[in-house]
Coordinates of C-alpha atoms in Angstrom, one line a residue:
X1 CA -27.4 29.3 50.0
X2 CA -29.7 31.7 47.3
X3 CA -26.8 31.4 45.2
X4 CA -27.1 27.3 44.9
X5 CA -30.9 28.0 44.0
X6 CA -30.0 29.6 40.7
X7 CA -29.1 26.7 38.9
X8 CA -31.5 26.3 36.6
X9 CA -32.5 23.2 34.7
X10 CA -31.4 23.2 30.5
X11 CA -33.9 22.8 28.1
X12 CA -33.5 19.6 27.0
X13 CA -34.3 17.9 30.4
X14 CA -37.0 20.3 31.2
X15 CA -38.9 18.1 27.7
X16 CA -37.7 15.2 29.5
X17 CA -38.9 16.0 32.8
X18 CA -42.5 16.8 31.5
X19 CA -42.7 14.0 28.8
X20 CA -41.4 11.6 31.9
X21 CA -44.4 12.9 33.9
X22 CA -47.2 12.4 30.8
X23 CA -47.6 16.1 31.2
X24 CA -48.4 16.0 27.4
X25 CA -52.4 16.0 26.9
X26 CA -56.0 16.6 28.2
X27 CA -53.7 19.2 30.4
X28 CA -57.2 21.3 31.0
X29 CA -58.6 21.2 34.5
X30 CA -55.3 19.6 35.7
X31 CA -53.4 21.5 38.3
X32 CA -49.5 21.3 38.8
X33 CA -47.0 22.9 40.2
X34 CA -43.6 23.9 39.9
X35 CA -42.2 24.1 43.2
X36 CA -38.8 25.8 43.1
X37 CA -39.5 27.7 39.7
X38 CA -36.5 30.4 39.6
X39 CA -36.8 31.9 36.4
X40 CA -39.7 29.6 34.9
X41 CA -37.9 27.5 32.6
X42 CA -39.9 25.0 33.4
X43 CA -42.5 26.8 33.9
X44 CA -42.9 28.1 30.6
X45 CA -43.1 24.9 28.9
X46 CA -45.7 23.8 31.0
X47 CA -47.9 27.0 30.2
X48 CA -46.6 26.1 26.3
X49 CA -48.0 22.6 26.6
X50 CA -50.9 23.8 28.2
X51 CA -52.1 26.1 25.5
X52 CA -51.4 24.2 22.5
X53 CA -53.0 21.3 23.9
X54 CA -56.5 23.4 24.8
X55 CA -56.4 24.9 21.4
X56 CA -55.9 20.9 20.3
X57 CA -59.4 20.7 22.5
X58 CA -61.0 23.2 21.0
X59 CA -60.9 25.3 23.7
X60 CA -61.0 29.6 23.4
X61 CA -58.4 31.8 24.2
X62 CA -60.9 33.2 27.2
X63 CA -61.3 29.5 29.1
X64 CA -57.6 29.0 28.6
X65 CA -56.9 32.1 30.1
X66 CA -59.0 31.0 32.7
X67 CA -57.5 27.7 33.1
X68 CA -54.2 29.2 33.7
X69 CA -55.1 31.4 36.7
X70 CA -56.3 27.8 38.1
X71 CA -54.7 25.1 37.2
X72 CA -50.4 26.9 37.0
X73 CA -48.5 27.0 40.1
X74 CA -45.2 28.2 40.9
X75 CA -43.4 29.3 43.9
X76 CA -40.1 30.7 44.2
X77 CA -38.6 32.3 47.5
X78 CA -36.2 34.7 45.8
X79 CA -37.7 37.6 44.4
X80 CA -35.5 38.6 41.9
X81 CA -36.1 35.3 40.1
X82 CA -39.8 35.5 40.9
X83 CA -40.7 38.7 39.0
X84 CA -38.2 37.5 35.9
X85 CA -40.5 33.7 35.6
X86 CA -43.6 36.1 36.1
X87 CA -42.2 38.1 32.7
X88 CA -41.1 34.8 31.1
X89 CA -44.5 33.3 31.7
X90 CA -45.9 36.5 30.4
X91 CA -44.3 36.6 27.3
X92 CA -45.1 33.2 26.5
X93 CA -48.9 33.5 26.9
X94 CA -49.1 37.0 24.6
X95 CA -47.6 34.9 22.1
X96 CA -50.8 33.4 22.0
X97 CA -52.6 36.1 22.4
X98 CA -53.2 35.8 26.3
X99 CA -52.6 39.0 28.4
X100 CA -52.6 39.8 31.6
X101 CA -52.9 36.5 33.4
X102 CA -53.4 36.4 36.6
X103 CA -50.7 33.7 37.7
X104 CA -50.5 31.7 40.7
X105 CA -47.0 32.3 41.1
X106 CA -46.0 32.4 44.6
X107 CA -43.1 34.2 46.3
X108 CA -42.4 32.0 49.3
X109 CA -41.0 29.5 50.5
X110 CA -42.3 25.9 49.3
X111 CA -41.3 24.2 52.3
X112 CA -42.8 26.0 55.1
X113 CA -46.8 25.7 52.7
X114 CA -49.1 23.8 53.1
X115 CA -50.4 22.0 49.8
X116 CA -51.3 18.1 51.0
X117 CA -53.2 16.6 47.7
X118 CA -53.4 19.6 46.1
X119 CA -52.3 18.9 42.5
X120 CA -52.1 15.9 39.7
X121 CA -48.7 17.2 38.9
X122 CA -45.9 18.2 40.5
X123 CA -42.9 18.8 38.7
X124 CA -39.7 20.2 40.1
X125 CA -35.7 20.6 40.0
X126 CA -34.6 21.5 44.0
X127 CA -32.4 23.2 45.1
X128 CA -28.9 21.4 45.8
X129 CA -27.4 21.7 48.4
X130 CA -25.6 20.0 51.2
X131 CA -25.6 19.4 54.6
X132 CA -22.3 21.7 55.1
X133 CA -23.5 24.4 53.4
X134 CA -26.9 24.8 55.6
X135 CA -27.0 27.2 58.6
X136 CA -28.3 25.9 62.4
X137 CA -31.7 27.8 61.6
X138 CA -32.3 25.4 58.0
X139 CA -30.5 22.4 59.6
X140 CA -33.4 22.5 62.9
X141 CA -36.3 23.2 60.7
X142 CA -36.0 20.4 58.6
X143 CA -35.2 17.9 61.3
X144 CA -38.2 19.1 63.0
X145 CA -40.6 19.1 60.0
X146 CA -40.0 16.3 57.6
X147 CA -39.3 12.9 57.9
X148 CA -36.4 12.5 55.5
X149 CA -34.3 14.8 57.7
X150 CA -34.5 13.4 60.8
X151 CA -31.3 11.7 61.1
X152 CA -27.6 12.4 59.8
X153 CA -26.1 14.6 57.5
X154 CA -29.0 15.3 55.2
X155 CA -29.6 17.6 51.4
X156 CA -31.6 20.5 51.4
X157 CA -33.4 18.3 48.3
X158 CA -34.7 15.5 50.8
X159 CA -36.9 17.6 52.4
X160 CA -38.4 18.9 48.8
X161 CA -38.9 15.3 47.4
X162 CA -40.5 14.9 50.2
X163 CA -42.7 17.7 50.5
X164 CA -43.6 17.5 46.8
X165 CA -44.6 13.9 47.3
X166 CA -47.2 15.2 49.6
X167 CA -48.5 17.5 48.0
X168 CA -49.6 15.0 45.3
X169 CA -53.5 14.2 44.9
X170 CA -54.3 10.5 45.5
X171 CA -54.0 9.9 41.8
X172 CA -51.3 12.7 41.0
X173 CA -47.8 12.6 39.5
X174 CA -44.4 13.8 41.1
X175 CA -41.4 14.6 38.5
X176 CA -38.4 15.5 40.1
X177 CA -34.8 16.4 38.6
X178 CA -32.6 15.5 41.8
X179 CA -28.9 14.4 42.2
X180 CA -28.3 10.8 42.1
X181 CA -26.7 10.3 45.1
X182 CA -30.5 9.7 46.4
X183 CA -29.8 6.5 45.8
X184 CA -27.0 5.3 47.9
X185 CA -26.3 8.3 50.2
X186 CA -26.8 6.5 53.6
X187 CA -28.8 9.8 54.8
X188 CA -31.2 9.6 52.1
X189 CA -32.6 6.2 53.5
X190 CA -35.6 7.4 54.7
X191 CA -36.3 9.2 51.6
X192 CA -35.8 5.8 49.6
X193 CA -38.4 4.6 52.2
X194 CA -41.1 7.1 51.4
X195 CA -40.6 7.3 47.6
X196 CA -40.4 3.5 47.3
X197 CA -43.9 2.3 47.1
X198 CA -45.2 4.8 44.3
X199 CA -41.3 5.0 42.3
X200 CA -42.6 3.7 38.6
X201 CA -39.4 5.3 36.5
X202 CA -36.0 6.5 37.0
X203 CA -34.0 7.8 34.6
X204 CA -29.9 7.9 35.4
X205 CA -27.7 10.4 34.0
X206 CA -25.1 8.3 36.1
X207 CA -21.7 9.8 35.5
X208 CA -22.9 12.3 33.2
X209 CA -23.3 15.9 34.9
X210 CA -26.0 18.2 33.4
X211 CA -25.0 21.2 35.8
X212 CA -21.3 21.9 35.9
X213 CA -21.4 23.7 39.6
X214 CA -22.7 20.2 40.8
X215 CA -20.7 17.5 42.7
X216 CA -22.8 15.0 41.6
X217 CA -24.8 13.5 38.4
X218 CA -28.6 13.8 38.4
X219 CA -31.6 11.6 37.6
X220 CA -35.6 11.9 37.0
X221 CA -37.5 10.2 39.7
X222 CA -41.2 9.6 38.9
X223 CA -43.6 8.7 41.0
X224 CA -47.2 7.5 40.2
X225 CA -49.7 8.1 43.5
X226 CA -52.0 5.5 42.1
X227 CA -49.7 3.0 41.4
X228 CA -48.8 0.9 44.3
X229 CA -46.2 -2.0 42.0
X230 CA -43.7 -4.1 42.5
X231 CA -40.9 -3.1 40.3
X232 CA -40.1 0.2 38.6
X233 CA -38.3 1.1 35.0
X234 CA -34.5 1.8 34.9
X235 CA -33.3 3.8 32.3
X236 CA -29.3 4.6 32.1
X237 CA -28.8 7.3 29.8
X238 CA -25.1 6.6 29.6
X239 CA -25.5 2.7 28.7
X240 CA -28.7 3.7 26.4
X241 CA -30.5 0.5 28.3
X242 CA -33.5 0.1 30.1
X243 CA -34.2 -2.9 32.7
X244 CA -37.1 -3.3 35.2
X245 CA -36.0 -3.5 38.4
X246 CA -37.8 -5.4 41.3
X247 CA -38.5 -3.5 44.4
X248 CA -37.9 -5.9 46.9
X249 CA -34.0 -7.1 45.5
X250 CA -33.2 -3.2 46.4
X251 CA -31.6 -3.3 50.0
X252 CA -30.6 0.1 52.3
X253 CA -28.4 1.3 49.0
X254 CA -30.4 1.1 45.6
X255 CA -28.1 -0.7 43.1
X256 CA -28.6 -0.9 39.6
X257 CA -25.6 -2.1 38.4
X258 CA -24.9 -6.0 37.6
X259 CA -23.1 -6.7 40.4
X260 CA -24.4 -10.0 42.2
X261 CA -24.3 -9.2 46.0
X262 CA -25.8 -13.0 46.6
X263 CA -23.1 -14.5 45.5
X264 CA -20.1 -12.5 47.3
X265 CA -18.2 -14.9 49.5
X266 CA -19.0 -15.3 53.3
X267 CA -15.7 -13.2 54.5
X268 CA -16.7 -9.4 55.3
X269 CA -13.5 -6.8 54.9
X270 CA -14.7 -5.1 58.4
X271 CA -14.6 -8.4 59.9
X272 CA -11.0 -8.7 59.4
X273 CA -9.9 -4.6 58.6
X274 CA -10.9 -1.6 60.0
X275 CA -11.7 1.2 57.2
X276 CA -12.0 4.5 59.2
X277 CA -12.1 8.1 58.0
X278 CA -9.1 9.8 58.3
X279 CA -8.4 12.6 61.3
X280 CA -10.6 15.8 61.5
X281 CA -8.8 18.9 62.5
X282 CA -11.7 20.7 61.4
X283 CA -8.9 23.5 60.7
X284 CA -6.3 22.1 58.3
X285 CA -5.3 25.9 57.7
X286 CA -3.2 25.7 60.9
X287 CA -2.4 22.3 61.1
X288 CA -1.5 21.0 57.9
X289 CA 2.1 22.6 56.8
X290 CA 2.6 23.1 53.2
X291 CA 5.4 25.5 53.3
X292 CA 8.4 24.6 55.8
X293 CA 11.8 25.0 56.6
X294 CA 13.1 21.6 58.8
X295 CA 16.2 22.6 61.3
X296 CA 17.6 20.1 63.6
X297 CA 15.2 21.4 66.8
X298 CA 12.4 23.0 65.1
X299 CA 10.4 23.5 62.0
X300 CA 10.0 26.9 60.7
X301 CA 6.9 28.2 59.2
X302 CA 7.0 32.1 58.3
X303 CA 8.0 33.9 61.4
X304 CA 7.2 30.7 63.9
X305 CA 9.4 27.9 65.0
X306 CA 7.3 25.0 66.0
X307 CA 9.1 21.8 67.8
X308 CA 9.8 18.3 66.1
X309 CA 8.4 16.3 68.8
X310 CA 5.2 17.8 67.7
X311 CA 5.5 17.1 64.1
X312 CA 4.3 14.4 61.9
X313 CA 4.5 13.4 58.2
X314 CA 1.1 14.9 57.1
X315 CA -0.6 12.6 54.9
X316 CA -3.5 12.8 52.2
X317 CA -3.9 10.9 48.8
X318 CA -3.5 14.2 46.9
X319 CA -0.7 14.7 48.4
X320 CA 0.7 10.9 47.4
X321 CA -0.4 11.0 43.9
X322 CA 1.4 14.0 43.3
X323 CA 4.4 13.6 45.8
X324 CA 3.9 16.2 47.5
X325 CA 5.7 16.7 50.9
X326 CA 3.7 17.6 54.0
X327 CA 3.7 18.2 57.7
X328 CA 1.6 18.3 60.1
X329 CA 0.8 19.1 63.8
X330 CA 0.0 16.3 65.9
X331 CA -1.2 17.9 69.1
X332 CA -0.5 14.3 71.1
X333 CA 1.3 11.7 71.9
X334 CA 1.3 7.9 72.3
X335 CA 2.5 6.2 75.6
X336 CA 2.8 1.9 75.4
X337 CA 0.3 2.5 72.0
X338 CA -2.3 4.1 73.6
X339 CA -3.2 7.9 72.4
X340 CA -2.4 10.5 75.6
X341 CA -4.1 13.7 75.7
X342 CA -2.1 17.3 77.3
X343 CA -3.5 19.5 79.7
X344 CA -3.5 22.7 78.4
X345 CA -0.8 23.3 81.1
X346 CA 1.0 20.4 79.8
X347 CA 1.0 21.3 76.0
X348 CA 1.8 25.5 76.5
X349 CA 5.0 24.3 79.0
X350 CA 6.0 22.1 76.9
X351 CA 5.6 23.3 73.2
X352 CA 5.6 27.4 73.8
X353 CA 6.7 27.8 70.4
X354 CA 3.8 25.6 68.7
X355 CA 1.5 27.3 71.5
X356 CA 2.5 31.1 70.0
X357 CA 2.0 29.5 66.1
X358 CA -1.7 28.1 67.1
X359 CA -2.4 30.8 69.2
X360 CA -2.3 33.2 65.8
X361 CA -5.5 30.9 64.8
X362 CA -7.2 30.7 67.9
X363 CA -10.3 32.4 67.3
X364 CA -10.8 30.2 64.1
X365 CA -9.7 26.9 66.5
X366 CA -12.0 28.0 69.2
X367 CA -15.1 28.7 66.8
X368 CA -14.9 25.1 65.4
X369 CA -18.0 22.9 65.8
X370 CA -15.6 20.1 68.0
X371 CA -16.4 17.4 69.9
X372 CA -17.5 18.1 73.2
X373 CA -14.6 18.3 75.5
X374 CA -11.9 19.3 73.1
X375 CA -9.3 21.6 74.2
X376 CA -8.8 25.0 71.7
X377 CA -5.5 23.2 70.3
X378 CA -6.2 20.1 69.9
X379 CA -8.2 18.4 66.5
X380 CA -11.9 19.2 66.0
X381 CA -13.1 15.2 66.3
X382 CA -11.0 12.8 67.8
X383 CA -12.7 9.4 66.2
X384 CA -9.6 8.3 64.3
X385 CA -6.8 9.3 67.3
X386 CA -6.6 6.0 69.0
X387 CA -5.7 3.3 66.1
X388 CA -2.9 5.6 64.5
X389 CA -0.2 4.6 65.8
X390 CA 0.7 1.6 63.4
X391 CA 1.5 0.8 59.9
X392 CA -1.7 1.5 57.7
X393 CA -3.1 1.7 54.5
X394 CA -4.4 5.3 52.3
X395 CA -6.9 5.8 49.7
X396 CA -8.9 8.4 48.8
X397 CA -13.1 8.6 49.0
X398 CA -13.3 9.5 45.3
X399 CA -12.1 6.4 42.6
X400 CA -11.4 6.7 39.0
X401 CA -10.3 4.1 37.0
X402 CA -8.7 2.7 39.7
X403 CA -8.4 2.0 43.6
X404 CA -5.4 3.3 44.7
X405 CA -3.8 1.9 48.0
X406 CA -1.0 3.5 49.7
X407 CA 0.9 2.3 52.2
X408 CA 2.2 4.3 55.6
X409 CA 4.1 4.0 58.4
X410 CA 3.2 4.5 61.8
X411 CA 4.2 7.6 62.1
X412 CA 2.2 9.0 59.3
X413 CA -1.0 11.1 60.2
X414 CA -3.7 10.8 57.1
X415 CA -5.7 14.1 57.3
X416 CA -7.8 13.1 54.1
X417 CA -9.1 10.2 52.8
X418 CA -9.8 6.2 54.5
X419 CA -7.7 4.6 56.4
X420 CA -7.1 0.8 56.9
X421 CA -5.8 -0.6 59.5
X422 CA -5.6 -5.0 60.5
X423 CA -8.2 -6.3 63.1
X424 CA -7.4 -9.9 63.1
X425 CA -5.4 -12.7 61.2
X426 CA -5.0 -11.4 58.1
X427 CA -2.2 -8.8 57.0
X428 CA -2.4 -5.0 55.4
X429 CA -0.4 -6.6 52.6
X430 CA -3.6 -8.7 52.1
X431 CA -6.0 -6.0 52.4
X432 CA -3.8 -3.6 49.4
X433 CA -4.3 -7.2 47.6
X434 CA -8.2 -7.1 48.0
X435 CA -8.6 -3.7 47.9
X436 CA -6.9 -3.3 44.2
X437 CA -8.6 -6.7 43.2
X438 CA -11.0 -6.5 40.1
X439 CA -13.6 -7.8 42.1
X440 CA -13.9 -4.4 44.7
X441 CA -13.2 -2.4 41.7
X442 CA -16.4 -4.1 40.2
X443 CA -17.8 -3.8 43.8
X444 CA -17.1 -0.2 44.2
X445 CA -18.8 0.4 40.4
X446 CA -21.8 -1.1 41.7
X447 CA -22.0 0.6 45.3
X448 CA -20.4 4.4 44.7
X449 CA -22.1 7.4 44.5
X450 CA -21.5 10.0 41.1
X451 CA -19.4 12.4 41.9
X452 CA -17.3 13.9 39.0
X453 CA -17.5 12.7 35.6
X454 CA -16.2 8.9 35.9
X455 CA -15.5 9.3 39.4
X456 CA -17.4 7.7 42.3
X457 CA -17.3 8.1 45.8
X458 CA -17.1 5.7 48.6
X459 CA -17.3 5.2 52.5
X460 CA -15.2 3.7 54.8
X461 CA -18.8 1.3 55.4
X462 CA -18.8 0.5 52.1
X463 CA -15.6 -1.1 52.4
X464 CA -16.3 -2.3 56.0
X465 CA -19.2 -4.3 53.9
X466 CA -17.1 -5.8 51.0
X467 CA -16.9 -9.4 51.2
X468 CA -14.1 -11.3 49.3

């Protein structure tokens, strides 16, 4: 997780960040803080700014030096990074003849402080990182402690927006570097909530990526304590426009795009489709069978023989796109269409061979965070088991230029992307019809989340919720 920390924000965005904020004069007497400093890039413009703005004032060297033990924070937990931003922040003030500062630099960690209404600025670029990548201890201290993490599959960032926005005084100013997936990731809705009220400027990267070990593009929020309005500015970098946006035309996604949701057509896709994520096996290592050799009984893979009646055509839209052949375990069966589950008994007398293949994984199968209930060989969650069984549509969570909609048999078992399969009346050659119309494309513009370059990601509920 330290190693996600060390992304540090390029120079360019740090004059944004600070000129976004109106950290640019009468800085003296004004506290802020940088809350997640690393190696004081950010930092060390501020203390830049600070100076040449006092000497502006007409203020000495000795009241600046003053000023700068009071009124510049920093915290940073790891320590490595905390002593280089203490000799970057060094260096900067002797260059104005300023030595040996006294800096409130902190080496801790910002979210287990205190600092309610402490400063007029707070400035910041968090850490990124995701759910996944958070261990139990991080996961139940943040649930416990801040309001944006309460529910779902939260980022690490959420709970620093957040924590920064309290630490605002009642007339202060939070400017925050964050990904923009804050403003459609359906975790991040109570973070929307709480930002909402005070949000006076955003400015979108959108599909341009500013860090290159990101999955995502970024954006500056500001926020204005004092201001209580009822629109905010919108600026897209990529476009080079600017738009005011009204608060209350923003629904549980925040879209900025042209797209005009109150004119969509009465018929919703989940009404007539279900769009489900594809199966979990939590495992795809053992499951998922790259390298085979088929015989008429069994399939070989190294020195195991694993039976056909256990084997299915293994199905993702990588796989598709580059027609690429895979297998896969399916650890079930279907009886009359409905999914049947083996006893343990069951599966090891009648598969021994696939039992001896798993059984090399099954300290990796039995360590899996499964659903409750789940026996060591069968799939981690079992959400997507039960409407399988029947011809069904493929594409991928990530779109380009353009949806791609595959079509699969029954006996297909997508292990990757969303899966579509008919509810009522209408057919899956309709859906592949709507789904690669211009209007979802336009749809999916509008509602999709950055992820790489010109690539957006959706959500099975996003497509649930397209009307046509």
């Amino acid at each position: 997780m330290i190693e996600k920390c060390q992304v540090f924000t390029p120079s360019q965005n740090v004059i944004e960040l600070l000129d976004a904020a109106g950290y640019k004069r009468d800085l003296y007497g004004k506290k802020i803080i940088e809350n997640a400093c690393g190696d004081g890039n950010i930092l060390v413009e501020i203390v830049r700014r600070y100076i040449e703005d006092s000497l502006n004032n007409n203020i000495n060297l000795d009241k600046i030096k003053e000023g700068l033990e009071v009124d510049i924070h920093g915290a940073e937990i790891d320590e490595q990074h905390y002593f280089k931003c203490l000799a970057n922040l060094d260096e900067m003030a002797s260059s104005f003849g300023i030595l040996n500062v006294n800096w409130k630099i902190l080496n801790l960690d910002f979210l287990k402080q205190n600092f309610d209404g402490q400063f007029d600025y707070v400035i910041g670029n968090p850490p990124y990182i995701n759910y996944r990548e958070l261990n139990d201890e991080t996961r139940a201290y943040l649930r416990e402690n801040f309001t944006s993490c309460k529910f779902g599959k939260f980022d690490y960032f959420y709970a620093f927006v957040e924590a920064s926005f309290k630490s605002i005084s009642s007339t202060g100013k939070l400017a925050y570097l964050i990904p923009n997936s804050l403003f459609k990731n359906v975790f991040a809705q109570e973070l929307r909530g709480i930002i909402l009220p005070h949000l006076v400027r955003i400015i979108d990267y959108t599909s341009h990526k500013l860090f290159s070990q990101a999955l995502t593009s970024s954006a500056i929020i500001v926020c204005d304590k004092k201001i209580s309005s009822k629109n905010f500015e919108y600026k897209d970098i990529k476009k080079g426009s600017t738009t005011v946006i009204q608060k209350e035309t923003l629904d549980k996604k925040w879209i900025f795009e042209n797209y005009n949701f109150e004119s969509e057509p009465k018929r919703r896709f989940g009404d007539y489709f279900s769009a489900a994520i594809s199966v979990a096996t939590l495992f795809n290592k053992a499951y998922i069978l790259k390298e085979f050799k088929e015989e008429e009984n069994h399939v070989c893979v190294g020195r195991f023989r694993i039976e056909n009646d256990l084997i299915r055509r293994g199905i993702s839209p990588r796989s598709l796109n580059s027609k690429k052949s895979e297998l896969i375990i399916f650890p079930y069966k279907y009886v009359n269409s409905k999914l049947v589950r083996y006893s343990n008994e069951d599966f090891n007398k009648s598969f021994p061979e696939a039992t001896k293949y798993l059984c090399n994984f099954s300290e990796e199968l039995r360590n899996r965070k499964s659903d409750k209930n789940t026996k060591w060989f069968e799939y981690g969650r079992s959400q997507a088991l039960a409407h399988l069984n029947q011809p069904k549509l493929l594409l991928s969570t990530v779109v380009t230029k353009e949806v791609k909609v595959y079509e699969l048999t029954k006996d297909c078992i997508p292990y990757s992307g969303i899966y579509i399969v008919p509810k009522k009346e209408l057919t899956l050659i309709q859906a592949k019809e709507i789904l690669e119309s211009k209007a979802f494309n336009e749809y999916v513009r509008a509602i999709g989340i950055n992820a790489n370059g010109n690539s957006l990601r959706i959500t099975a509920v996003d497509i649930n919720n397209y009307r046509f």
